């Protein structure tokens, strides 16, 4: 087993992860842009409201939004065009139905709005009705997008660890910090036990070698110079350390350390182990 596992960063895992509800409202607005934007533009005094429903730029924005959301929802496995197309259709179709539903609800509210604004200018009332209809459509599209996104995401997301981890001592129960189960070849940040005193831990980046039900076997990464050590190798920053610019070394000549998921300090991986380093890990720890 010398090749590196499937890249975990593809799909929603390397994307933004979880969008806030406000973000989904904005996504709903972008998905329904061709229908919503004309309603938000007040028509000029001497002419009708501009016709934008067939504007190709607006449809392109909506399509790209649906594709991006579909990619984010599809999990962190390899990109599959057919799956991406299906998810895009589900998100786009759901948003379209929501926009039509919002327009219908806006029509039901129109009479009450006009009654409440009786005495105002006809043009002002018309624009207010359009504005309220657009808001209803945006909210409906945002809610439907959120539901479809979460449904697709839950279909392909890896299962979480089966339960909270109980520390080796008599400490309190600690829920796992990870949101997704780590996979081999991913780089995570965790409290890694010291070899000389497993009861103590230090914060380190580490490479996942094996992922178990409640813990992972990891190799520790350090920025301290280890060129003089035979049990360490240089580890490139490509794929996981995009900011520090520091040199790093990986402890490869000794058995992996066992780290409970409760010791992980992030919800998602830092990135992927460089392929050259993973080949060295495979030769040292997997090809046996």
PDB file of C-alpha atoms in Angstrom:
ATOM      1  CA  UNK A   1       0.000   0.000   0.000  1.00  0.00           C
ATOM      2  CA  UNK A   2       2.256   2.746  -1.259  1.00  0.00           C
ATOM      3  CA  UNK A   3      -0.244   5.125  -2.831  1.00  0.00           C
ATOM      4  CA  UNK A   4      -1.887   7.876  -0.876  1.00  0.00           C
ATOM      5  CA  UNK A   5      -5.624   7.438  -0.095  1.00  0.00           C
ATOM      6  CA  UNK A   6      -8.232   9.378  -2.025  1.00  0.00           C
ATOM      7  CA  UNK A   7      -7.838  13.061  -1.434  1.00  0.00           C
ATOM      8  CA  UNK A   8     -10.095  14.040   1.426  1.00  0.00           C
ATOM      9  CA  UNK A   9     -10.176  17.679   0.516  1.00  0.00           C
ATOM     10  CA  UNK A  10     -12.367  17.224  -2.528  1.00  0.00           C
ATOM     11  CA  UNK A  11     -15.982  18.170  -2.094  1.00  0.00           C
ATOM     12  CA  UNK A  12     -17.652  19.819   0.796  1.00  0.00           C
ATOM     13  CA  UNK A  13     -15.045  18.856   3.347  1.00  0.00           C
ATOM     14  CA  UNK A  14     -12.526  21.323   1.657  1.00  0.00           C
ATOM     15  CA  UNK A  15     -15.048  23.812   0.999  1.00  0.00           C
ATOM     16  CA  UNK A  16     -16.811  26.250   3.729  1.00  0.00           C
ATOM     17  CA  UNK A  17     -18.351  23.410   5.551  1.00  0.00           C
ATOM     18  CA  UNK A  18     -21.516  24.605   7.317  1.00  0.00           C
ATOM     19  CA  UNK A  19     -23.297  27.735   6.075  1.00  0.00           C
ATOM     20  CA  UNK A  20     -25.210  29.970   8.442  1.00  0.00           C
ATOM     21  CA  UNK A  21     -28.901  30.561   7.880  1.00  0.00           C
ATOM     22  CA  UNK A  22     -28.115  34.058   6.624  1.00  0.00           C
ATOM     23  CA  UNK A  23     -25.734  32.469   4.157  1.00  0.00           C
ATOM     24  CA  UNK A  24     -28.493  30.183   2.935  1.00  0.00           C
ATOM     25  CA  UNK A  25     -30.815  33.150   2.529  1.00  0.00           C
ATOM     26  CA  UNK A  26     -28.173  34.780   0.335  1.00  0.00           C
ATOM     27  CA  UNK A  27     -27.757  31.503  -1.541  1.00  0.00           C
ATOM     28  CA  UNK A  28     -31.524  31.378  -2.032  1.00  0.00           C
ATOM     29  CA  UNK A  29     -31.408  34.917  -3.395  1.00  0.00           C
ATOM     30  CA  UNK A  30     -28.683  33.968  -5.887  1.00  0.00           C
ATOM     31  CA  UNK A  31     -30.499  30.788  -6.931  1.00  0.00           C
ATOM     32  CA  UNK A  32     -33.689  32.743  -7.593  1.00  0.00           C
ATOM     33  CA  UNK A  33     -31.901  35.788  -9.016  1.00  0.00           C
ATOM     34  CA  UNK A  34     -33.588  35.876 -12.456  1.00  0.00           C
ATOM     35  CA  UNK A  35     -37.036  36.013 -10.829  1.00  0.00           C
ATOM     36  CA  UNK A  36     -36.201  37.957  -7.667  1.00  0.00           C
ATOM     37  CA  UNK A  37     -33.982  40.773  -8.916  1.00  0.00           C
ATOM     38  CA  UNK A  38     -36.622  42.376 -11.222  1.00  0.00           C
ATOM     39  CA  UNK A  39     -38.974  42.638  -8.233  1.00  0.00           C
ATOM     40  CA  UNK A  40     -36.357  44.565  -6.233  1.00  0.00           C
ATOM     41  CA  UNK A  41     -35.811  47.193  -8.906  1.00  0.00           C
ATOM     42  CA  UNK A  42     -38.185  50.123  -8.730  1.00  0.00           C
ATOM     43  CA  UNK A  43     -39.462  50.942 -12.218  1.00  0.00           C
ATOM     44  CA  UNK A  44     -38.707  54.395 -13.595  1.00  0.00           C
ATOM     45  CA  UNK A  45     -41.437  57.012 -13.530  1.00  0.00           C
ATOM     46  CA  UNK A  46     -41.650  57.103 -17.314  1.00  0.00           C
ATOM     47  CA  UNK A  47     -41.481  53.425 -18.127  1.00  0.00           C
ATOM     48  CA  UNK A  48     -42.020  49.823 -17.097  1.00  0.00           C
ATOM     49  CA  UNK A  49     -39.783  47.749 -14.854  1.00  0.00           C
ATOM     50  CA  UNK A  50     -36.779  46.353 -16.787  1.00  0.00           C
ATOM     51  CA  UNK A  51     -37.208  42.784 -18.008  1.00  0.00           C
ATOM     52  CA  UNK A  52     -34.407  40.631 -16.607  1.00  0.00           C
ATOM     53  CA  UNK A  53     -36.003  37.200 -16.440  1.00  0.00           C
ATOM     54  CA  UNK A  54     -34.178  36.080 -19.603  1.00  0.00           C
ATOM     55  CA  UNK A  55     -30.873  37.753 -18.793  1.00  0.00           C
ATOM     56  CA  UNK A  56     -28.197  35.049 -19.361  1.00  0.00           C
ATOM     57  CA  UNK A  57     -25.830  36.561 -16.780  1.00  0.00           C
ATOM     58  CA  UNK A  58     -28.398  36.133 -14.006  1.00  0.00           C
ATOM     59  CA  UNK A  59     -29.060  32.535 -15.007  1.00  0.00           C
ATOM     60  CA  UNK A  60     -25.308  31.871 -15.070  1.00  0.00           C
ATOM     61  CA  UNK A  61     -24.960  33.241 -11.530  1.00  0.00           C
ATOM     62  CA  UNK A  62     -27.787  30.975 -10.364  1.00  0.00           C
ATOM     63  CA  UNK A  63     -26.249  27.948 -12.079  1.00  0.00           C
ATOM     64  CA  UNK A  64     -22.795  28.563 -10.604  1.00  0.00           C
ATOM     65  CA  UNK A  65     -24.354  28.982  -7.152  1.00  0.00           C
ATOM     66  CA  UNK A  66     -26.155  25.655  -7.490  1.00  0.00           C
ATOM     67  CA  UNK A  67     -22.965  23.924  -8.659  1.00  0.00           C
ATOM     68  CA  UNK A  68     -20.945  25.374  -5.778  1.00  0.00           C
ATOM     69  CA  UNK A  69     -23.517  24.300  -3.195  1.00  0.00           C
ATOM     70  CA  UNK A  70     -23.739  20.842  -4.785  1.00  0.00           C
ATOM     71  CA  UNK A  71     -19.947  20.490  -4.604  1.00  0.00           C
ATOM     72  CA  UNK A  72     -19.929  21.580  -0.955  1.00  0.00           C
ATOM     73  CA  UNK A  73     -22.730  19.173  -0.044  1.00  0.00           C
ATOM     74  CA  UNK A  74     -21.273  16.170  -1.823  1.00  0.00           C
ATOM     75  CA  UNK A  75     -18.819  15.098   0.857  1.00  0.00           C
ATOM     76  CA  UNK A  76     -15.052  14.965   0.735  1.00  0.00           C
ATOM     77  CA  UNK A  77     -14.645  12.010  -1.600  1.00  0.00           C
ATOM     78  CA  UNK A  78     -13.522  12.228  -5.235  1.00  0.00           C
ATOM     79  CA  UNK A  79     -15.509  14.529  -7.499  1.00  0.00           C
ATOM     80  CA  UNK A  80     -18.118  12.591  -9.469  1.00  0.00           C
ATOM     81  CA  UNK A  81     -19.704  14.586 -12.342  1.00  0.00           C
ATOM     82  CA  UNK A  82     -22.974  12.606 -12.341  1.00  0.00           C
ATOM     83  CA  UNK A  83     -23.420  13.048  -8.599  1.00  0.00           C
ATOM     84  CA  UNK A  84     -22.586  16.749  -8.909  1.00  0.00           C
ATOM     85  CA  UNK A  85     -25.161  17.137 -11.705  1.00  0.00           C
ATOM     86  CA  UNK A  86     -27.867  15.411  -9.660  1.00  0.00           C
ATOM     87  CA  UNK A  87     -27.161  17.542  -6.594  1.00  0.00           C
ATOM     88  CA  UNK A  88     -27.124  20.688  -8.733  1.00  0.00           C
ATOM     89  CA  UNK A  89     -30.505  19.766 -10.191  1.00  0.00           C
ATOM     90  CA  UNK A  90     -31.925  19.072  -6.731  1.00  0.00           C
ATOM     91  CA  UNK A  91     -30.737  22.406  -5.350  1.00  0.00           C
ATOM     92  CA  UNK A  92     -31.733  24.391  -8.417  1.00  0.00           C
ATOM     93  CA  UNK A  93     -35.092  22.659  -8.763  1.00  0.00           C
ATOM     94  CA  UNK A  94     -35.871  23.048  -5.072  1.00  0.00           C
ATOM     95  CA  UNK A  95     -35.060  26.743  -5.191  1.00  0.00           C
ATOM     96  CA  UNK A  96     -37.204  27.193  -8.315  1.00  0.00           C
ATOM     97  CA  UNK A  97     -40.198  25.544  -6.648  1.00  0.00           C
ATOM     98  CA  UNK A  98     -39.650  27.704  -3.585  1.00  0.00           C
ATOM     99  CA  UNK A  99     -39.597  30.856  -5.712  1.00  0.00           C
ATOM    100  CA  UNK A 100     -42.856  29.876  -7.398  1.00  0.00           C
ATOM    101  CA  UNK A 101     -44.354  29.136  -3.993  1.00  0.00           C
ATOM    102  CA  UNK A 102     -43.137  32.486  -2.688  1.00  0.00           C
ATOM    103  CA  UNK A 103     -44.691  34.250  -5.663  1.00  0.00           C
ATOM    104  CA  UNK A 104     -48.000  32.513  -4.976  1.00  0.00           C
ATOM    105  CA  UNK A 105     -47.865  33.511  -1.306  1.00  0.00           C
ATOM    106  CA  UNK A 106     -46.959  37.056  -2.298  1.00  0.00           C
ATOM    107  CA  UNK A 107     -50.048  37.144  -4.492  1.00  0.00           C
ATOM    108  CA  UNK A 108     -52.181  36.114  -1.520  1.00  0.00           C
ATOM    109  CA  UNK A 109     -50.695  38.944   0.542  1.00  0.00           C
ATOM    110  CA  UNK A 110     -51.158  41.530  -2.193  1.00  0.00           C
ATOM    111  CA  UNK A 111     -54.761  42.399  -1.327  1.00  0.00           C
ATOM    112  CA  UNK A 112     -53.931  42.924   2.352  1.00  0.00           C
ATOM    113  CA  UNK A 113     -50.957  45.095   1.446  1.00  0.00           C
ATOM    114  CA  UNK A 114     -52.984  47.249  -0.906  1.00  0.00           C
ATOM    115  CA  UNK A 115     -55.728  47.607   1.698  1.00  0.00           C
ATOM    116  CA  UNK A 116     -53.215  48.600   4.348  1.00  0.00           C
ATOM    117  CA  UNK A 117     -51.549  51.150   2.064  1.00  0.00           C
ATOM    118  CA  UNK A 118     -54.753  52.630   0.675  1.00  0.00           C
ATOM    119  CA  UNK A 119     -54.238  56.270  -0.077  1.00  0.00           C
ATOM    120  CA  UNK A 120     -50.602  55.923  -1.084  1.00  0.00           C
ATOM    121  CA  UNK A 121     -49.417  56.392  -4.638  1.00  0.00           C
ATOM    122  CA  UNK A 122     -50.239  53.517  -6.955  1.00  0.00           C
ATOM    123  CA  UNK A 123     -46.614  53.200  -8.069  1.00  0.00           C
ATOM    124  CA  UNK A 124     -45.373  53.065  -4.472  1.00  0.00           C
ATOM    125  CA  UNK A 125     -47.909  50.379  -3.615  1.00  0.00           C
ATOM    126  CA  UNK A 126     -46.951  48.335  -6.686  1.00  0.00           C
ATOM    127  CA  UNK A 127     -43.272  48.474  -5.774  1.00  0.00           C
ATOM    128  CA  UNK A 128     -43.938  47.592  -2.133  1.00  0.00           C
ATOM    129  CA  UNK A 129     -45.982  44.574  -3.203  1.00  0.00           C
ATOM    130  CA  UNK A 130     -43.149  43.481  -5.484  1.00  0.00           C
ATOM    131  CA  UNK A 131     -40.589  44.036  -2.718  1.00  0.00           C
ATOM    132  CA  UNK A 132     -42.555  41.942  -0.194  1.00  0.00           C
ATOM    133  CA  UNK A 133     -43.040  39.203  -2.796  1.00  0.00           C
ATOM    134  CA  UNK A 134     -39.291  39.176  -3.454  1.00  0.00           C
ATOM    135  CA  UNK A 135     -38.541  38.844   0.264  1.00  0.00           C
ATOM    136  CA  UNK A 136     -40.980  35.948   0.581  1.00  0.00           C
ATOM    137  CA  UNK A 137     -39.376  34.249  -2.405  1.00  0.00           C
ATOM    138  CA  UNK A 138     -35.870  34.732  -0.961  1.00  0.00           C
ATOM    139  CA  UNK A 139     -36.834  33.310   2.430  1.00  0.00           C
ATOM    140  CA  UNK A 140     -38.628  30.349   0.840  1.00  0.00           C
ATOM    141  CA  UNK A 141     -35.684  29.631  -1.461  1.00  0.00           C
ATOM    142  CA  UNK A 142     -33.232  29.941   1.423  1.00  0.00           C
ATOM    143  CA  UNK A 143     -35.159  27.506   3.615  1.00  0.00           C
ATOM    144  CA  UNK A 144     -35.551  24.953   0.832  1.00  0.00           C
ATOM    145  CA  UNK A 145     -31.871  25.301  -0.088  1.00  0.00           C
ATOM    146  CA  UNK A 146     -30.879  24.715   3.542  1.00  0.00           C
ATOM    147  CA  UNK A 147     -33.065  21.594   3.773  1.00  0.00           C
ATOM    148  CA  UNK A 148     -31.836  20.119   0.481  1.00  0.00           C
ATOM    149  CA  UNK A 149     -28.194  20.974   1.249  1.00  0.00           C
ATOM    150  CA  UNK A 150     -28.308  19.319   4.671  1.00  0.00           C
ATOM    151  CA  UNK A 151     -30.137  16.285   3.284  1.00  0.00           C
ATOM    152  CA  UNK A 152     -27.514  15.760   0.585  1.00  0.00           C
ATOM    153  CA  UNK A 153     -24.647  16.485   2.962  1.00  0.00           C
ATOM    154  CA  UNK A 154     -25.892  14.010   5.561  1.00  0.00           C
ATOM    155  CA  UNK A 155     -26.172  11.364   2.847  1.00  0.00           C
ATOM    156  CA  UNK A 156     -22.469  11.494   2.041  1.00  0.00           C
ATOM    157  CA  UNK A 157     -20.868  12.733   5.269  1.00  0.00           C
ATOM    158  CA  UNK A 158     -18.783  10.146   7.149  1.00  0.00           C
ATOM    159  CA  UNK A 159     -20.253   8.822  10.356  1.00  0.00           C
ATOM    160  CA  UNK A 160     -19.176  10.474  13.590  1.00  0.00           C
ATOM    161  CA  UNK A 161     -17.310   8.492  16.251  1.00  0.00           C
ATOM    162  CA  UNK A 162     -19.752   6.217  18.091  1.00  0.00           C
ATOM    163  CA  UNK A 163     -19.683   8.013  21.422  1.00  0.00           C
ATOM    164  CA  UNK A 164     -17.830  10.253  23.851  1.00  0.00           C
ATOM    165  CA  UNK A 165     -14.339   9.266  24.907  1.00  0.00           C
ATOM    166  CA  UNK A 166     -13.492   8.608  28.533  1.00  0.00           C
ATOM    167  CA  UNK A 167      -9.981   9.744  29.379  1.00  0.00           C
ATOM    168  CA  UNK A 168      -7.314   7.349  30.689  1.00  0.00           C
ATOM    169  CA  UNK A 169      -7.608   8.891  34.115  1.00  0.00           C
ATOM    170  CA  UNK A 170     -10.647   9.761  36.193  1.00  0.00           C
ATOM    171  CA  UNK A 171     -11.277  13.018  34.374  1.00  0.00           C
ATOM    172  CA  UNK A 172     -14.645  14.179  33.047  1.00  0.00           C
ATOM    173  CA  UNK A 173     -16.197  12.722  29.933  1.00  0.00           C
ATOM    174  CA  UNK A 174     -15.195  14.644  26.842  1.00  0.00           C
ATOM    175  CA  UNK A 175     -17.147  14.667  23.616  1.00  0.00           C
ATOM    176  CA  UNK A 176     -15.030  14.208  20.493  1.00  0.00           C
ATOM    177  CA  UNK A 177     -13.879  17.492  18.987  1.00  0.00           C
ATOM    178  CA  UNK A 178     -13.971  16.184  15.432  1.00  0.00           C
ATOM    179  CA  UNK A 179     -16.987  16.818  13.206  1.00  0.00           C
ATOM    180  CA  UNK A 180     -15.956  14.139  10.705  1.00  0.00           C
ATOM    181  CA  UNK A 181     -13.966  10.965  11.217  1.00  0.00           C
ATOM    182  CA  UNK A 182     -10.285  11.489  10.320  1.00  0.00           C
ATOM    183  CA  UNK A 183      -8.883   9.479   7.439  1.00  0.00           C
ATOM    184  CA  UNK A 184      -5.375   8.223   6.717  1.00  0.00           C
ATOM    185  CA  UNK A 185      -3.074  10.770   5.069  1.00  0.00           C
ATOM    186  CA  UNK A 186      -4.921  13.754   6.552  1.00  0.00           C
ATOM    187  CA  UNK A 187      -3.115  16.299   8.708  1.00  0.00           C
ATOM    188  CA  UNK A 188      -4.887  17.324  11.920  1.00  0.00           C
ATOM    189  CA  UNK A 189      -4.010  19.370  14.985  1.00  0.00           C
ATOM    190  CA  UNK A 190      -4.365  17.565  18.307  1.00  0.00           C
ATOM    191  CA  UNK A 191      -3.087  17.215  21.846  1.00  0.00           C
ATOM    192  CA  UNK A 192      -0.569  14.429  21.252  1.00  0.00           C
ATOM    193  CA  UNK A 193       0.617  12.340  24.261  1.00  0.00           C
ATOM    194  CA  UNK A 194       4.310  12.559  25.159  1.00  0.00           C
ATOM    195  CA  UNK A 195       6.230   9.318  24.687  1.00  0.00           C
ATOM    196  CA  UNK A 196       8.039   9.678  27.973  1.00  0.00           C
ATOM    197  CA  UNK A 197       4.844  10.556  29.867  1.00  0.00           C
ATOM    198  CA  UNK A 198       1.605   9.524  28.092  1.00  0.00           C
ATOM    199  CA  UNK A 199      -0.416  11.314  30.784  1.00  0.00           C
ATOM    200  CA  UNK A 200       0.845  14.645  29.428  1.00  0.00           C
ATOM    201  CA  UNK A 201       0.077  16.088  26.002  1.00  0.00           C
ATOM    202  CA  UNK A 202       1.353  18.847  23.749  1.00  0.00           C
ATOM    203  CA  UNK A 203      -0.364  20.565  20.846  1.00  0.00           C
ATOM    204  CA  UNK A 204       1.045  19.285  17.547  1.00  0.00           C
ATOM    205  CA  UNK A 205       0.119  18.799  13.953  1.00  0.00           C
ATOM    206  CA  UNK A 206       0.033  15.109  13.107  1.00  0.00           C
ATOM    207  CA  UNK A 207      -0.577  12.769  10.182  1.00  0.00           C
ATOM    208  CA  UNK A 208      -3.308  10.136  10.498  1.00  0.00           C
ATOM    209  CA  UNK A 209      -1.933   6.633   9.860  1.00  0.00           C
ATOM    210  CA  UNK A 210      -4.967   4.621  11.015  1.00  0.00           C
ATOM    211  CA  UNK A 211      -8.437   5.793  12.085  1.00  0.00           C
ATOM    212  CA  UNK A 212     -10.197   3.652  14.693  1.00  0.00           C
ATOM    213  CA  UNK A 213     -13.627   3.852  16.308  1.00  0.00           C
ATOM    214  CA  UNK A 214     -12.647   6.168  19.168  1.00  0.00           C
ATOM    215  CA  UNK A 215      -9.072   7.172  18.432  1.00  0.00           C
ATOM    216  CA  UNK A 216      -6.488   7.581  15.682  1.00  0.00           C
ATOM    217  CA  UNK A 217      -2.912   6.339  15.271  1.00  0.00           C
ATOM    218  CA  UNK A 218      -0.843   9.365  14.314  1.00  0.00           C
ATOM    219  CA  UNK A 219       2.692  10.440  13.534  1.00  0.00           C
ATOM    220  CA  UNK A 220       3.695  13.711  15.155  1.00  0.00           C
ATOM    221  CA  UNK A 221       4.893  16.741  13.178  1.00  0.00           C
ATOM    222  CA  UNK A 222       7.294  19.247  14.726  1.00  0.00           C
ATOM    223  CA  UNK A 223       8.905  22.511  13.633  1.00  0.00           C
ATOM    224  CA  UNK A 224      11.981  21.865  15.797  1.00  0.00           C
ATOM    225  CA  UNK A 225      15.073  20.989  13.781  1.00  0.00           C
ATOM    226  CA  UNK A 226      15.369  17.197  13.588  1.00  0.00           C
ATOM    227  CA  UNK A 227      17.851  16.875  10.733  1.00  0.00           C
ATOM    228  CA  UNK A 228      20.255  15.164  13.112  1.00  0.00           C
ATOM    229  CA  UNK A 229      17.691  12.474  14.017  1.00  0.00           C
ATOM    230  CA  UNK A 230      17.446   9.219  12.059  1.00  0.00           C
ATOM    231  CA  UNK A 231      13.828   8.709  13.095  1.00  0.00           C
ATOM    232  CA  UNK A 232      12.585  11.979  11.544  1.00  0.00           C
ATOM    233  CA  UNK A 233      12.238  13.136   7.947  1.00  0.00           C
ATOM    234  CA  UNK A 234      11.655  16.537   6.426  1.00  0.00           C
ATOM    235  CA  UNK A 235       8.006  17.165   5.578  1.00  0.00           C
ATOM    236  CA  UNK A 236       7.027  19.689   2.876  1.00  0.00           C
ATOM    237  CA  UNK A 237       4.378  22.272   3.688  1.00  0.00           C
ATOM    238  CA  UNK A 238       2.474  21.624   0.473  1.00  0.00           C
ATOM    239  CA  UNK A 239      -1.174  20.718   0.996  1.00  0.00           C
ATOM    240  CA  UNK A 240      -1.511  21.468   4.708  1.00  0.00           C
ATOM    241  CA  UNK A 241       0.597  24.412   5.950  1.00  0.00           C
ATOM    242  CA  UNK A 242      -0.277  27.390   3.800  1.00  0.00           C
ATOM    243  CA  UNK A 243       0.787  30.229   6.121  1.00  0.00           C
ATOM    244  CA  UNK A 244       3.690  29.653   8.512  1.00  0.00           C
ATOM    245  CA  UNK A 245       6.486  29.060   6.017  1.00  0.00           C
ATOM    246  CA  UNK A 246       8.358  27.077   8.692  1.00  0.00           C
ATOM    247  CA  UNK A 247      10.279  23.885   8.042  1.00  0.00           C
ATOM    248  CA  UNK A 248       8.707  20.752   9.518  1.00  0.00           C
ATOM    249  CA  UNK A 249       9.865  17.280  10.452  1.00  0.00           C
ATOM    250  CA  UNK A 250       7.809  14.104  10.823  1.00  0.00           C
ATOM    251  CA  UNK A 251       8.534  11.418  13.397  1.00  0.00           C
ATOM    252  CA  UNK A 252       8.568   8.337  11.209  1.00  0.00           C
ATOM    253  CA  UNK A 253      11.018   5.883  12.772  1.00  0.00           C
ATOM    254  CA  UNK A 254       8.969   5.095  15.863  1.00  0.00           C
ATOM    255  CA  UNK A 255       5.488   3.546  16.349  1.00  0.00           C
ATOM    256  CA  UNK A 256       2.497   5.862  15.868  1.00  0.00           C
ATOM    257  CA  UNK A 257       0.962   7.494  18.916  1.00  0.00           C
ATOM    258  CA  UNK A 258      -2.635   6.774  19.886  1.00  0.00           C
ATOM    259  CA  UNK A 259      -4.736   9.961  20.166  1.00  0.00           C
ATOM    260  CA  UNK A 260      -8.395   9.874  21.311  1.00  0.00           C
ATOM    261  CA  UNK A 261     -10.773  11.941  19.199  1.00  0.00           C
ATOM    262  CA  UNK A 262     -11.462  14.029  22.289  1.00  0.00           C
ATOM    263  CA  UNK A 263      -7.873  15.317  22.018  1.00  0.00           C
ATOM    264  CA  UNK A 264      -8.373  16.700  18.510  1.00  0.00           C
ATOM    265  CA  UNK A 265      -8.424  20.509  18.520  1.00  0.00           C
ATOM    266  CA  UNK A 266     -10.239  21.140  15.261  1.00  0.00           C
ATOM    267  CA  UNK A 267     -13.412  19.925  13.623  1.00  0.00           C
ATOM    268  CA  UNK A 268     -11.835  19.290  10.236  1.00  0.00           C
ATOM    269  CA  UNK A 269      -8.408  18.388   8.812  1.00  0.00           C
ATOM    270  CA  UNK A 270      -5.721  20.964   8.213  1.00  0.00           C
ATOM    271  CA  UNK A 271      -5.105  19.429   4.798  1.00  0.00           C
ATOM    272  CA  UNK A 272      -3.494  16.434   3.141  1.00  0.00           C
ATOM    273  CA  UNK A 273      -0.090  14.933   3.772  1.00  0.00           C
ATOM    274  CA  UNK A 274       2.227  15.537   0.770  1.00  0.00           C
ATOM    275  CA  UNK A 275       2.420  12.485  -1.469  1.00  0.00           C
ATOM    276  CA  UNK A 276       6.188  12.129  -1.095  1.00  0.00           C
ATOM    277  CA  UNK A 277       5.862  12.052   2.698  1.00  0.00           C
ATOM    278  CA  UNK A 278       2.935   9.621   2.587  1.00  0.00           C
ATOM    279  CA  UNK A 279       5.000   7.209   0.497  1.00  0.00           C
ATOM    280  CA  UNK A 280       7.655   7.243   3.219  1.00  0.00           C
ATOM    281  CA  UNK A 281       4.982   6.625   5.857  1.00  0.00           C
ATOM    282  CA  UNK A 282       3.543   3.743   3.843  1.00  0.00           C
ATOM    283  CA  UNK A 283       6.965   2.118   3.516  1.00  0.00           C
ATOM    284  CA  UNK A 284       7.660   2.522   7.234  1.00  0.00           C
ATOM    285  CA  UNK A 285       4.284   1.645   8.765  1.00  0.00           C
ATOM    286  CA  UNK A 286       1.909   0.140   6.208  1.00  0.00           C
ATOM    287  CA  UNK A 287       3.972  -2.193   4.014  1.00  0.00           C
ATOM    288  CA  UNK A 288       4.555  -4.775   6.696  1.00  0.00           C
TER     289      UNK A 288
END
